[in-house]
Coordinates of C-alpha atoms in Angstrom, one line a residue:
Chain A
M25 CA -0.2 -10.0 -4.2
P26 CA 0.6 -9.4 -7.8
A27 CA 4.1 -9.9 -9.1
S28 CA 6.2 -7.3 -7.5
G29 CA 9.8 -6.3 -7.6
C30 CA 9.9 -6.4 -11.4
G31 CA 13.5 -5.2 -12.1
P32 CA 14.5 -2.6 -14.7
S33 CA 15.5 -5.4 -17.1
Q34 CA 11.9 -6.5 -17.6
R35 CA 9.7 -5.2 -20.4
P36 CA 7.6 -2.2 -19.2
R37 CA 3.9 -2.7 -19.0
F38 CA 1.3 -0.4 -20.6
L39 CA -1.6 0.2 -18.3
D40 CA -4.7 2.3 -18.9
A41 CA -5.7 5.0 -16.5
G42 CA -8.9 5.8 -18.3
E43 CA -9.2 6.9 -22.0
S44 CA -7.0 10.0 -21.3
A45 CA -3.9 8.7 -19.6
L46 CA -1.5 5.8 -20.3
V47 CA 0.8 4.4 -17.7
V48 CA 4.1 3.0 -18.7
E49 CA 5.1 0.9 -15.7
F50 CA 8.7 -0.2 -15.4
G51 CA 8.3 -1.9 -12.1
R52 CA 6.7 -1.7 -8.7
I53 CA 9.6 -0.9 -6.5
V54 CA 11.9 2.1 -5.7
E55 CA 15.1 1.5 -7.6
P56 CA 17.5 4.0 -9.2
A57 CA 18.1 2.0 -12.4
L58 CA 14.3 1.7 -12.9
H59 CA 13.9 5.4 -12.3
D60 CA 16.6 6.0 -14.9
R61 CA 14.4 4.4 -17.4
V62 CA 11.4 6.5 -16.4
L63 CA 13.5 9.6 -16.9
A64 CA 14.8 8.5 -20.3
L65 CA 11.4 7.8 -21.6
D66 CA 10.1 11.1 -20.1
A67 CA 12.7 13.0 -21.9
A68 CA 12.1 11.1 -25.2
V69 CA 8.3 11.7 -25.0
T70 CA 8.7 15.4 -24.2
K71 CA 11.2 15.8 -27.1
A72 CA 9.0 13.9 -29.6
R73 CA 6.2 16.4 -29.2
I74 CA 3.5 13.9 -30.1
D75 CA 0.3 15.6 -31.2
G76 CA -2.3 15.0 -28.5
V77 CA 0.1 14.4 -25.6
I78 CA -0.8 17.0 -23.0
E79 CA 1.8 16.3 -20.3
T80 CA 3.8 13.5 -18.7
V81 CA 4.3 12.7 -15.0
P82 CA 7.4 10.8 -14.0
T83 CA 7.1 8.9 -10.8
Y84 CA 9.3 6.4 -8.9
R85 CA 8.5 3.6 -11.2
S86 CA 6.3 4.7 -14.0
L87 CA 5.6 7.4 -16.5
M88 CA 2.0 8.7 -16.8
V89 CA 1.2 10.1 -20.2
H90 CA -1.8 12.4 -20.2
Y91 CA -3.3 12.7 -23.7
D92 CA -6.3 14.1 -25.5
P93 CA -8.3 11.2 -27.0
R94 CA -9.8 13.5 -29.6
Q95 CA -6.4 13.8 -31.2
L96 CA -4.8 10.5 -30.2
G97 CA -6.1 7.0 -29.8
R98 CA -4.6 4.7 -27.2
E99 CA -3.1 2.2 -29.7
E100 CA -1.5 5.0 -31.7
L101 CA 0.0 6.5 -28.5
A102 CA 1.2 3.1 -27.3
R103 CA 2.9 2.4 -30.7
K104 CA 4.7 5.7 -30.6
V105 CA 5.8 5.2 -27.0
Q106 CA 7.0 1.7 -27.8
L107 CA 9.2 3.1 -30.6
L108 CA 10.6 5.7 -28.2
L109 CA 11.2 2.9 -25.6
A110 CA 13.2 0.9 -28.0
R111 CA 15.4 3.9 -28.7
T112 CA 15.9 4.8 -25.0
T113 CA 16.6 1.3 -23.5
S114 CA 20.3 2.1 -23.1
V115 CA 20.0 5.8 -22.6
T116 CA 20.8 7.1 -19.1
I117 CA 20.4 10.8 -18.5
A118 CA 23.1 12.4 -16.4
P119 CA 21.4 14.0 -13.4
A120 CA 21.8 17.8 -12.8
R121 CA 23.5 18.2 -9.4
R122 CA 21.9 20.8 -7.2
N123 CA 23.7 22.1 -4.1
V124 CA 21.2 23.1 -1.5
P125 CA 22.3 25.1 1.5
A126 CA 20.5 24.1 4.7
C127 CA 20.9 24.9 8.3
F128 CA 20.8 21.9 10.7
Q129 CA 21.0 24.1 13.9
L130 CA 18.4 25.5 16.1
P131 CA 16.0 27.3 15.6
Y132 CA 15.8 25.6 12.2
A133 CA 16.6 22.0 13.1
E134 CA 13.3 21.7 15.1
D135 CA 13.2 17.9 15.4
L136 CA 16.9 17.0 15.2
T137 CA 17.2 16.4 19.0
E138 CA 14.1 14.1 18.9
V139 CA 15.5 12.2 15.9
A140 CA 18.8 11.8 17.7
Q141 CA 17.1 10.4 20.8
R142 CA 14.9 8.0 18.8
L143 CA 17.9 6.7 16.7
H144 CA 20.3 6.7 19.7
V145 CA 23.0 8.6 17.8
D146 CA 24.3 12.1 18.4
E147 CA 23.1 15.1 16.3
A148 CA 26.4 15.9 14.7
H149 CA 26.6 12.3 13.4
I150 CA 23.1 12.6 11.8
V151 CA 24.0 15.8 10.1
E152 CA 27.3 14.4 8.9
R153 CA 25.8 11.2 7.5
F154 CA 22.8 13.2 6.0
T155 CA 25.0 15.7 4.2
Q156 CA 27.5 13.1 2.9
A157 CA 24.8 11.4 0.8
G158 CA 23.3 12.7 -2.5
Y159 CA 19.6 12.4 -3.0
R160 CA 17.7 11.7 -6.2
L161 CA 14.5 13.7 -6.8
Y162 CA 12.2 10.8 -7.6
M163 CA 9.0 12.7 -8.0
Y164 CA 6.7 15.4 -6.9
G165 CA 3.3 14.8 -5.3
F166 CA 0.9 15.4 -2.5
L167 CA 1.1 19.2 -2.9
P168 CA 2.7 21.5 -5.4
G169 CA 6.5 21.6 -5.0
F170 CA 6.5 18.7 -2.5
A171 CA 9.6 16.8 -3.7
Y172 CA 10.3 13.2 -2.7
L173 CA 14.0 12.6 -2.4
G174 CA 15.7 9.3 -1.8
R175 CA 17.1 7.5 -0.4
L176 CA 18.1 8.2 3.2
P177 CA 21.1 6.3 4.6
H178 CA 19.8 3.2 6.4
E179 CA 21.0 4.3 9.8
L180 CA 18.9 7.5 9.6
E181 CA 15.6 5.7 8.7
I182 CA 12.9 6.6 11.2
P183 CA 9.2 5.6 11.1
R184 CA 6.7 8.3 10.3
R185 CA 5.1 10.0 13.3
E186 CA 1.8 8.4 14.5
T187 CA 0.3 11.9 15.0
P188 CA 1.3 14.8 12.8
R189 CA 3.4 17.6 14.3
S190 CA 2.7 21.3 14.2
P191 CA 3.2 23.0 10.8
T192 CA 6.8 23.2 9.5
A193 CA 8.1 26.3 7.8
I194 CA 8.7 26.7 4.1
G195 CA 11.9 25.1 3.0
A196 CA 11.8 22.5 5.8
V197 CA 14.1 19.5 5.2
Q198 CA 12.2 16.5 6.6
I199 CA 12.9 12.8 6.9
A200 CA 10.7 9.7 7.4
G201 CA 11.0 6.1 6.4
E202 CA 13.7 6.0 3.7
Q203 CA 12.6 9.4 2.3
V204 CA 13.6 13.0 2.4
V205 CA 11.4 15.9 1.4
I206 CA 11.8 19.6 1.0
T207 CA 8.5 21.4 1.4
G208 CA 7.5 24.4 -0.7
V209 CA 4.8 25.5 1.8
A210 CA 4.2 25.5 5.5
M211 CA 2.3 22.3 6.5
T212 CA 1.4 19.9 9.3
T213 CA 3.4 16.8 8.8
G214 CA 4.1 13.3 10.0
W215 CA 7.8 13.8 9.2
Y216 CA 10.7 15.0 11.2
M217 CA 12.2 18.4 10.4
I218 CA 15.9 18.1 10.8
G219 CA 16.9 21.4 9.0
R220 CA 15.8 24.2 6.8
T221 CA 17.0 25.6 3.5
P222 CA 16.7 29.4 2.8
L223 CA 16.1 28.6 -0.9
R224 CA 12.6 29.0 -2.1
V225 CA 12.1 25.7 -3.8
F226 CA 8.8 27.0 -5.2
D227 CA 8.2 30.7 -6.1
L228 CA 5.5 31.8 -8.5
E229 CA 7.3 35.1 -9.0
R230 CA 10.3 33.4 -10.5
E231 CA 10.7 32.6 -14.2
T232 CA 11.3 29.0 -13.2
P233 CA 8.7 28.5 -10.4
F234 CA 10.2 25.2 -9.4
L235 CA 13.8 25.1 -8.6
F236 CA 14.4 21.4 -9.1
D237 CA 13.3 18.8 -11.8
V238 CA 12.5 15.2 -11.3
G239 CA 15.8 13.3 -11.7
D240 CA 18.0 16.0 -10.2
E241 CA 20.6 15.0 -7.6
I242 CA 20.3 17.1 -4.4
V243 CA 23.3 17.6 -2.1
F244 CA 22.8 19.4 1.1
E245 CA 25.5 21.9 2.2
P246 CA 25.4 22.7 5.9
I247 CA 25.3 26.4 6.8
D248 CA 25.1 28.0 10.2
A249 CA 22.1 30.0 11.5
A250 CA 23.9 33.3 10.8
T251 CA 24.4 32.4 7.1
F252 CA 20.8 31.2 6.9
E253 CA 19.7 34.6 8.1
R254 CA 21.9 36.4 5.5
F255 CA 20.2 34.3 2.8
S256 CA 16.8 35.3 3.9
Chain B
M12 CA -17.2 51.6 -19.2
S13 CA -17.4 47.9 -19.0
G14 CA -19.7 46.0 -16.7
R15 CA -18.7 43.8 -13.8
L16 CA -20.3 41.3 -11.5
R17 CA -20.4 42.1 -7.8
V18 CA -20.7 39.2 -5.4
L19 CA -23.5 39.9 -2.9
S20 CA -23.3 36.6 -1.1
A21 CA -21.5 33.3 -1.6
G22 CA -21.1 30.0 0.2
P23 CA -17.7 28.6 1.0
G24 CA -17.3 26.6 -2.2
E25 CA -17.8 29.1 -5.0
T26 CA -14.6 29.4 -7.1
I27 CA -13.4 30.7 -10.4
Q28 CA -12.5 27.9 -12.7
D29 CA -11.2 27.7 -16.3
A30 CA -10.5 24.6 -18.3
G31 CA -7.7 23.6 -15.9
R32 CA -4.0 24.1 -15.2
Y33 CA -1.9 21.9 -17.5
G34 CA 1.8 21.1 -17.7
Y35 CA 2.7 21.3 -14.0
L36 CA 1.5 17.9 -12.7
R37 CA 5.1 16.8 -12.8
Y38 CA 5.7 19.4 -10.1
G39 CA 2.8 18.3 -8.1
V40 CA 0.4 21.1 -9.2
V41 CA -3.1 19.7 -9.7
A42 CA -5.1 20.5 -12.8
S43 CA -8.2 21.8 -11.1
G44 CA -10.8 23.0 -13.5
P45 CA -14.6 22.5 -13.4
M46 CA -16.2 19.5 -11.6
D47 CA -18.8 19.2 -14.4
W48 CA -16.7 20.1 -17.5
I49 CA -19.6 19.6 -19.8
A50 CA -21.9 22.2 -18.2
Y51 CA -18.9 24.6 -18.1
E52 CA -18.1 24.0 -21.7
I53 CA -21.7 24.4 -22.8
L54 CA -21.8 27.9 -21.3
N55 CA -18.6 29.1 -22.9
R56 CA -19.7 27.7 -26.3
A57 CA -23.1 29.4 -25.9
L58 CA -21.4 32.7 -25.2
E59 CA -18.8 32.2 -28.1
N60 CA -16.1 32.5 -25.5
P61 CA -12.7 30.9 -25.7
R62 CA -13.0 27.2 -24.7
D63 CA -10.9 27.9 -21.6
A64 CA -12.6 31.1 -20.5
A65 CA -12.9 31.4 -16.7
A66 CA -16.4 31.1 -15.2
I67 CA -17.8 30.8 -11.7
E68 CA -18.3 27.3 -10.3
I69 CA -21.1 27.4 -7.7
S70 CA -21.7 24.8 -5.1
R71 CA -25.0 23.9 -3.4
A72 CA -24.5 26.8 -1.0
G73 CA -25.5 29.1 -3.9
I74 CA -24.5 32.6 -4.9
A75 CA -26.0 36.1 -5.5
V76 CA -24.4 38.6 -7.8
A77 CA -25.3 42.1 -9.1
C78 CA -24.5 43.7 -12.4
E79 CA -22.7 47.0 -12.0
A80 CA -21.6 49.9 -14.3
A81 CA -22.7 48.5 -17.7
P82 CA -24.8 45.7 -19.0
L83 CA -23.3 42.2 -19.0
V84 CA -24.3 39.1 -21.0
V85 CA -24.0 36.0 -18.9
A86 CA -24.8 32.3 -19.3
F87 CA -25.8 30.0 -16.5
G88 CA -26.6 26.3 -16.0
G89 CA -25.7 22.9 -14.8
G90 CA -26.8 20.7 -11.9
G91 CA -30.5 21.6 -12.1
F92 CA -30.1 24.7 -10.0
I93 CA -32.8 27.3 -9.5
W94 CA -31.9 30.7 -11.1
E95 CA -33.6 34.0 -10.5
R96 CA -33.1 37.4 -12.0
S97 CA -34.0 40.1 -9.5
G98 CA -36.5 37.8 -7.9
A99 CA -38.1 36.4 -11.2
R100 CA -37.4 32.7 -11.8
L101 CA -35.5 31.8 -14.9
S102 CA -35.0 28.4 -16.6
T103 CA -32.3 26.1 -15.2
A104 CA -30.0 27.1 -18.0
G105 CA -29.9 30.2 -20.3
I106 CA -28.3 33.4 -21.5
V107 CA -29.5 36.7 -20.1
R108 CA -28.4 40.3 -20.5
L109 CA -28.2 41.9 -17.1
E110 CA -28.7 45.6 -16.7
P111 CA -26.8 47.5 -14.0
G112 CA -28.6 47.1 -10.7
E113 CA -30.1 43.7 -11.7
H114 CA -29.4 40.7 -9.5
L115 CA -28.8 37.1 -10.4
R116 CA -29.2 34.4 -7.8
A117 CA -28.5 30.6 -7.9
R118 CA -29.6 28.0 -5.4
A119 CA -29.6 24.3 -5.5
G120 CA -32.6 22.4 -6.7
S121 CA -34.5 20.1 -4.3
S122 CA -33.4 16.8 -5.7
W123 CA -30.1 16.7 -7.6
G124 CA -26.9 18.5 -8.5
N125 CA -23.9 19.8 -6.7
W126 CA -22.4 22.2 -9.1
T127 CA -23.7 24.9 -11.4
Y128 CA -21.9 27.5 -13.5
L129 CA -22.1 31.2 -14.3
A130 CA -20.1 32.4 -17.3
I131 CA -19.7 36.0 -18.6
A132 CA -19.3 36.9 -22.3
G133 CA -15.5 37.2 -22.7
G134 CA -14.7 35.2 -19.6
I135 CA -13.8 36.4 -16.1
D136 CA -10.6 38.5 -16.1
V137 CA -8.4 37.4 -13.3
P138 CA -4.6 36.9 -13.6
R139 CA -3.4 33.6 -14.9
V140 CA -1.2 31.6 -12.5
L141 CA 1.0 28.9 -14.0
G142 CA -1.1 29.4 -17.2
S143 CA -4.5 29.1 -15.7
R144 CA -7.2 31.1 -13.9
S145 CA -8.5 28.1 -12.0
T146 CA -8.7 28.5 -8.2
Y147 CA -6.8 25.8 -6.2
A148 CA -7.8 27.0 -2.8
R149 CA -5.8 24.4 -0.9
F150 CA -2.7 25.9 -2.3
A151 CA -4.0 29.4 -2.6
I152 CA -3.4 29.9 -6.3
G153 CA -5.6 31.2 -9.2
G154 CA -8.9 32.9 -9.0
I155 CA -9.0 35.9 -6.7
E156 CA -6.1 35.7 -4.3
G157 CA -6.2 31.9 -4.6
R158 CA -9.4 31.7 -2.5
A159 CA -13.1 31.0 -2.9
L160 CA -15.3 34.0 -3.8
R161 CA -16.8 36.1 -1.0
A162 CA -19.2 39.0 -0.7
G163 CA -17.8 42.2 -2.1
D164 CA -15.6 40.6 -4.8
A165 CA -15.9 42.4 -8.2
L166 CA -15.5 40.4 -11.4
A167 CA -14.6 42.0 -14.7
A168 CA -14.8 40.3 -18.0
C169 CA -12.3 40.0 -20.8
A170 CA -13.2 41.8 -24.1
S171 CA -15.7 40.0 -26.3
D172 CA -17.3 41.0 -29.6
A173 CA -19.8 38.2 -29.6
Q174 CA -23.5 39.0 -29.6
P175 CA -25.0 35.8 -28.3
Q176 CA -28.7 35.5 -28.5
T177 CA -30.4 35.5 -25.1
G178 CA -32.9 32.9 -24.0
A179 CA -33.1 29.5 -22.4
L180 CA -30.5 26.8 -23.3
L181 CA -32.1 23.4 -23.9
T182 CA -29.9 20.4 -24.1
P183 CA -30.1 16.9 -22.7
L184 CA -26.5 17.3 -21.5
L185 CA -27.7 19.5 -18.7
E186 CA -30.4 17.2 -17.6
R187 CA -30.3 15.0 -14.5
P188 CA -27.9 12.1 -15.2
K189 CA -29.4 8.7 -15.6
G190 CA -27.9 5.3 -15.7
S191 CA -24.6 3.9 -14.5
I192 CA -21.2 5.6 -14.6
R193 CA -18.7 4.0 -17.0
V194 CA -15.4 3.0 -15.6
V195 CA -12.2 1.8 -17.4
L196 CA -10.5 -0.9 -15.3
G197 CA -6.9 -0.3 -14.1
P198 CA -4.2 0.6 -13.7
Q199 CA -4.0 -1.6 -10.5
D200 CA -7.2 -3.7 -10.9
D201 CA -4.9 -6.7 -10.3
Y202 CA -4.5 -5.6 -6.7
F203 CA -8.1 -6.7 -6.0
T204 CA -9.8 -10.0 -5.8
D205 CA -12.2 -11.1 -8.6
E206 CA -14.9 -11.0 -6.1
A207 CA -14.1 -7.4 -5.2
R208 CA -14.2 -6.3 -8.9
A209 CA -17.5 -8.1 -9.3
T210 CA -18.9 -6.4 -6.2
F211 CA -17.9 -3.0 -7.4
F212 CA -19.7 -3.4 -10.7
T213 CA -22.9 -5.1 -9.4
Q214 CA -23.6 -3.3 -6.1
A215 CA -24.8 0.2 -5.6
Y216 CA -22.5 2.7 -3.8
T217 CA -23.6 5.7 -1.9
I218 CA -21.9 9.1 -2.2
S219 CA -20.6 9.9 1.3
T220 CA -20.8 13.2 3.0
R221 CA -17.0 13.3 2.8
F222 CA -16.9 14.9 -0.6
D223 CA -15.2 18.0 -2.0
R224 CA -13.4 19.2 -5.1
M225 CA -10.5 16.8 -4.3
G226 CA -12.5 13.6 -4.1
Y227 CA -15.8 11.8 -3.3
W228 CA -15.7 8.9 -0.9
L229 CA -18.1 6.1 -1.6
E230 CA -19.9 3.9 1.0
G231 CA -21.0 0.4 0.2
P232 CA -19.7 -3.2 0.1
R233 CA -16.0 -3.4 1.0
I234 CA -13.6 -3.8 -1.8
T235 CA -11.0 -6.4 -0.8
H236 CA -7.4 -6.2 -1.9
S237 CA -5.9 -9.5 -2.9
G238 CA -2.6 -8.6 -1.2
G239 CA -1.2 -5.4 0.2
F240 CA -2.8 -2.0 -0.3
D241 CA 0.4 0.1 -0.2
I242 CA 1.9 0.6 -3.6
V243 CA 4.9 2.7 -4.6
S244 CA 3.4 6.0 -5.7
D245 CA 2.5 6.5 -9.3
G246 CA 0.4 9.0 -11.3
I247 CA -3.2 9.8 -10.7
P248 CA -5.6 10.8 -13.4
L249 CA -9.0 12.6 -13.0
G250 CA -11.6 10.1 -12.0
A251 CA -9.2 7.5 -10.5
I252 CA -11.0 5.1 -8.1
Q253 CA -8.5 4.7 -5.4
V254 CA -9.1 2.1 -2.7
P255 CA -7.2 2.6 0.6
G256 CA -6.8 -0.2 3.2
A257 CA -10.3 0.0 4.7
G258 CA -11.8 -0.9 1.4
Q259 CA -14.0 2.1 0.8
P260 CA -13.4 3.7 -2.6
L261 CA -12.4 7.3 -3.1
V262 CA -13.0 8.8 -6.6
L263 CA -10.4 11.5 -7.2
M264 CA -11.9 14.7 -8.7
A265 CA -10.7 18.0 -10.2
D266 CA -8.4 19.0 -7.3
H267 CA -6.9 15.6 -6.9
Q268 CA -3.2 15.2 -6.2
A269 CA -0.9 14.4 -9.1
T270 CA 0.6 11.2 -7.6
G271 CA -0.4 8.7 -4.9
G272 CA 0.2 5.5 -3.2
Y273 CA -3.0 3.4 -3.1
P274 CA -4.1 0.9 -5.7
K275 CA -6.5 2.3 -8.3
L276 CA -9.3 -0.1 -9.4
G277 CA -10.4 1.9 -12.3
T278 CA -10.9 5.4 -13.8
V279 CA -14.3 7.0 -14.4
A280 CA -14.8 7.7 -18.1
R281 CA -14.3 11.4 -18.9
A282 CA -17.7 11.4 -20.6
D283 CA -19.3 10.5 -17.2
I284 CA -17.2 12.4 -14.7
G285 CA -19.4 15.5 -14.7
A286 CA -22.5 13.3 -14.3
F287 CA -20.8 11.5 -11.4
A288 CA -19.8 14.9 -9.8
Q289 CA -23.5 16.0 -9.8
H290 CA -24.5 13.1 -7.5
R291 CA -25.2 14.3 -4.0
P292 CA -24.2 12.7 -0.7
G293 CA -26.7 10.0 0.1
E294 CA -27.4 9.3 -3.6
N295 CA -26.7 5.9 -5.0
V296 CA -24.4 5.3 -8.0
R297 CA -23.8 2.2 -10.1
F298 CA -20.7 1.6 -12.1
E299 CA -20.3 -0.2 -15.3
A300 CA -17.0 -1.5 -16.8
C301 CA -16.1 -0.3 -20.2
T302 CA -13.1 -0.6 -22.5
V303 CA -10.8 2.3 -23.3
D304 CA -12.2 2.4 -26.8
A305 CA -15.8 2.6 -25.5
A306 CA -14.8 5.4 -23.1
R307 CA -13.1 7.2 -26.0
R308 CA -16.2 6.8 -28.2
A309 CA -18.4 8.1 -25.4
L310 CA -16.2 11.2 -25.1
L311 CA -16.2 11.8 -28.8
D312 CA -20.0 11.5 -28.7
V313 CA -20.2 14.2 -26.0
Y314 CA -18.0 16.5 -28.1
A315 CA -20.2 15.8 -31.1
S316 CA -23.2 16.9 -29.1
L317 CA -21.4 20.0 -27.9
E318 CA -20.6 20.9 -31.5
R319 CA -24.3 20.9 -32.4
P320 CA -26.0 24.2 -32.1
L321 CA -28.0 24.4 -28.8
S322 CA -31.7 24.8 -29.1
R323 CA -32.7 28.0 -27.6
A324 CA -36.1 29.3 -26.5
S325 CA -36.9 33.0 -26.8
D326 CA -36.5 35.6 -24.0
E327 CA -40.3 35.4 -23.5
A328 CA -40.0 31.7 -23.0
L329 CA -37.1 32.2 -20.6
A330 CA -39.4 34.2 -18.4
S331 CA -42.6 32.3 -19.1
S332 CA -43.9 30.1 -16.3
N333 CA -45.1 27.5 -18.7
L334 CA -41.7 26.8 -20.1
I335 CA -40.1 27.1 -16.8
G336 CA -42.5 24.6 -15.4
G337 CA -41.7 22.3 -18.3
V338 CA -38.0 22.6 -18.0
I339 CA -37.9 22.3 -14.3
S340 CA -40.4 19.5 -13.9
A341 CA -38.1 17.4 -16.1
T342 CA -35.2 17.8 -13.8
D343 CA -36.1 19.1 -10.4

């Protein structure tokens, strides 16, 4: 196993993902301070508008910089990123806080009873603990608008299902492992759907198709089923 | 009145693709775009289209289209497919002017190639979704209603003043790929044993029947991880060679997800990704390690070749059995 658990204090590593993408790896673990550094560099690279940089992809632990090798060589890009890194070491970007109304009652909390049984706690306690915490949007992936949030309070951690459940609805609030996701589309899933938001996290008709950005802090506000229906 | 292409029949994998959807990977939206970007780009250049003009990507299932309402100038080629105009065989790549009522049909050649392309002068006019016309069928965006083409679809072209010369297109870039596929090591090559890396670059791998626009699975000697095979997710580029726990590599293609949680041994060089994509299930592929610099130079060489004017044979040659025999025997 290679060195793991590199903390945020360590120097980031520059790794090549072909001749058209450079990975700036801050570590190999999930850790808010490490993700802060990803976000700071992401903002700095975006702001710098380096010729030849196509787009950046922030993840839990790294920033992938996609570039056009016709305009920009690897070494030149690495030099520019290194300069930006030096300037952003102590920068922390304050997260935007997003309040997300969500209903944790039937018919929207499809798997809440099952989660309560598996964790041996009552449903009200799950909702209370779940909505007390704030969740960082660490990254998108898997499908468009599929946002990975973390981290779930320890006592709510539940292993992923061995076999996927039937498709969940758009806006399903789901948990598994230490993660929380809000889905932008209906999909079969190995996660547990404990609630649903009436917000459309992804809507092509909207000027900003994606409601949230990587780095946002999501706080769920419980609403009852009647309120949910008024929203929709 | 402007001309349009009517789809007469289409297999399940025929989609509208442009140069790709950029800027939304951070929201999990894949880039899509053509599987063989070089073939796609040759056609757009030949038609003097914008570099990102939308074209039809055609899988081995083939397609048949008819020209309606007014003449259309179209370019076709890639993957050594067999093309026919109203029953008469054409070269494997070329530009033709279709008159209303004429048909154009593509089917896979007998020995190689998964993807061919059909471009219209001006480019196919479908709405842009998140800045691109590319179809991402899994998420139902782009193209026509986010889906693959089907019989009955009508495709109009954007305006074009270009008067491209018709005839066969002759370029080595459209010939059957030879030799090994270049791979830049990383970003997680240190998750594999030395022996595993050596195996990957010395043994042949076979393209599995599990292949689509998202990725191609490879069958061959197992690639052993030196430790765990779960990593905390990070970004995925086009051509990433991801190795899940069972040790069989998966090469991520045009519709690959933006991020993922398996170690990536290397990345197929952009210059070779189209050639790789044209390998059929059951075909063997060999990989060769190269540096970032070498991969970049290879890519710049491809662009230099694309900049050179294409050699074109005349219309007579396009329809002549001699030339067709010559062109096809080299590739088919």
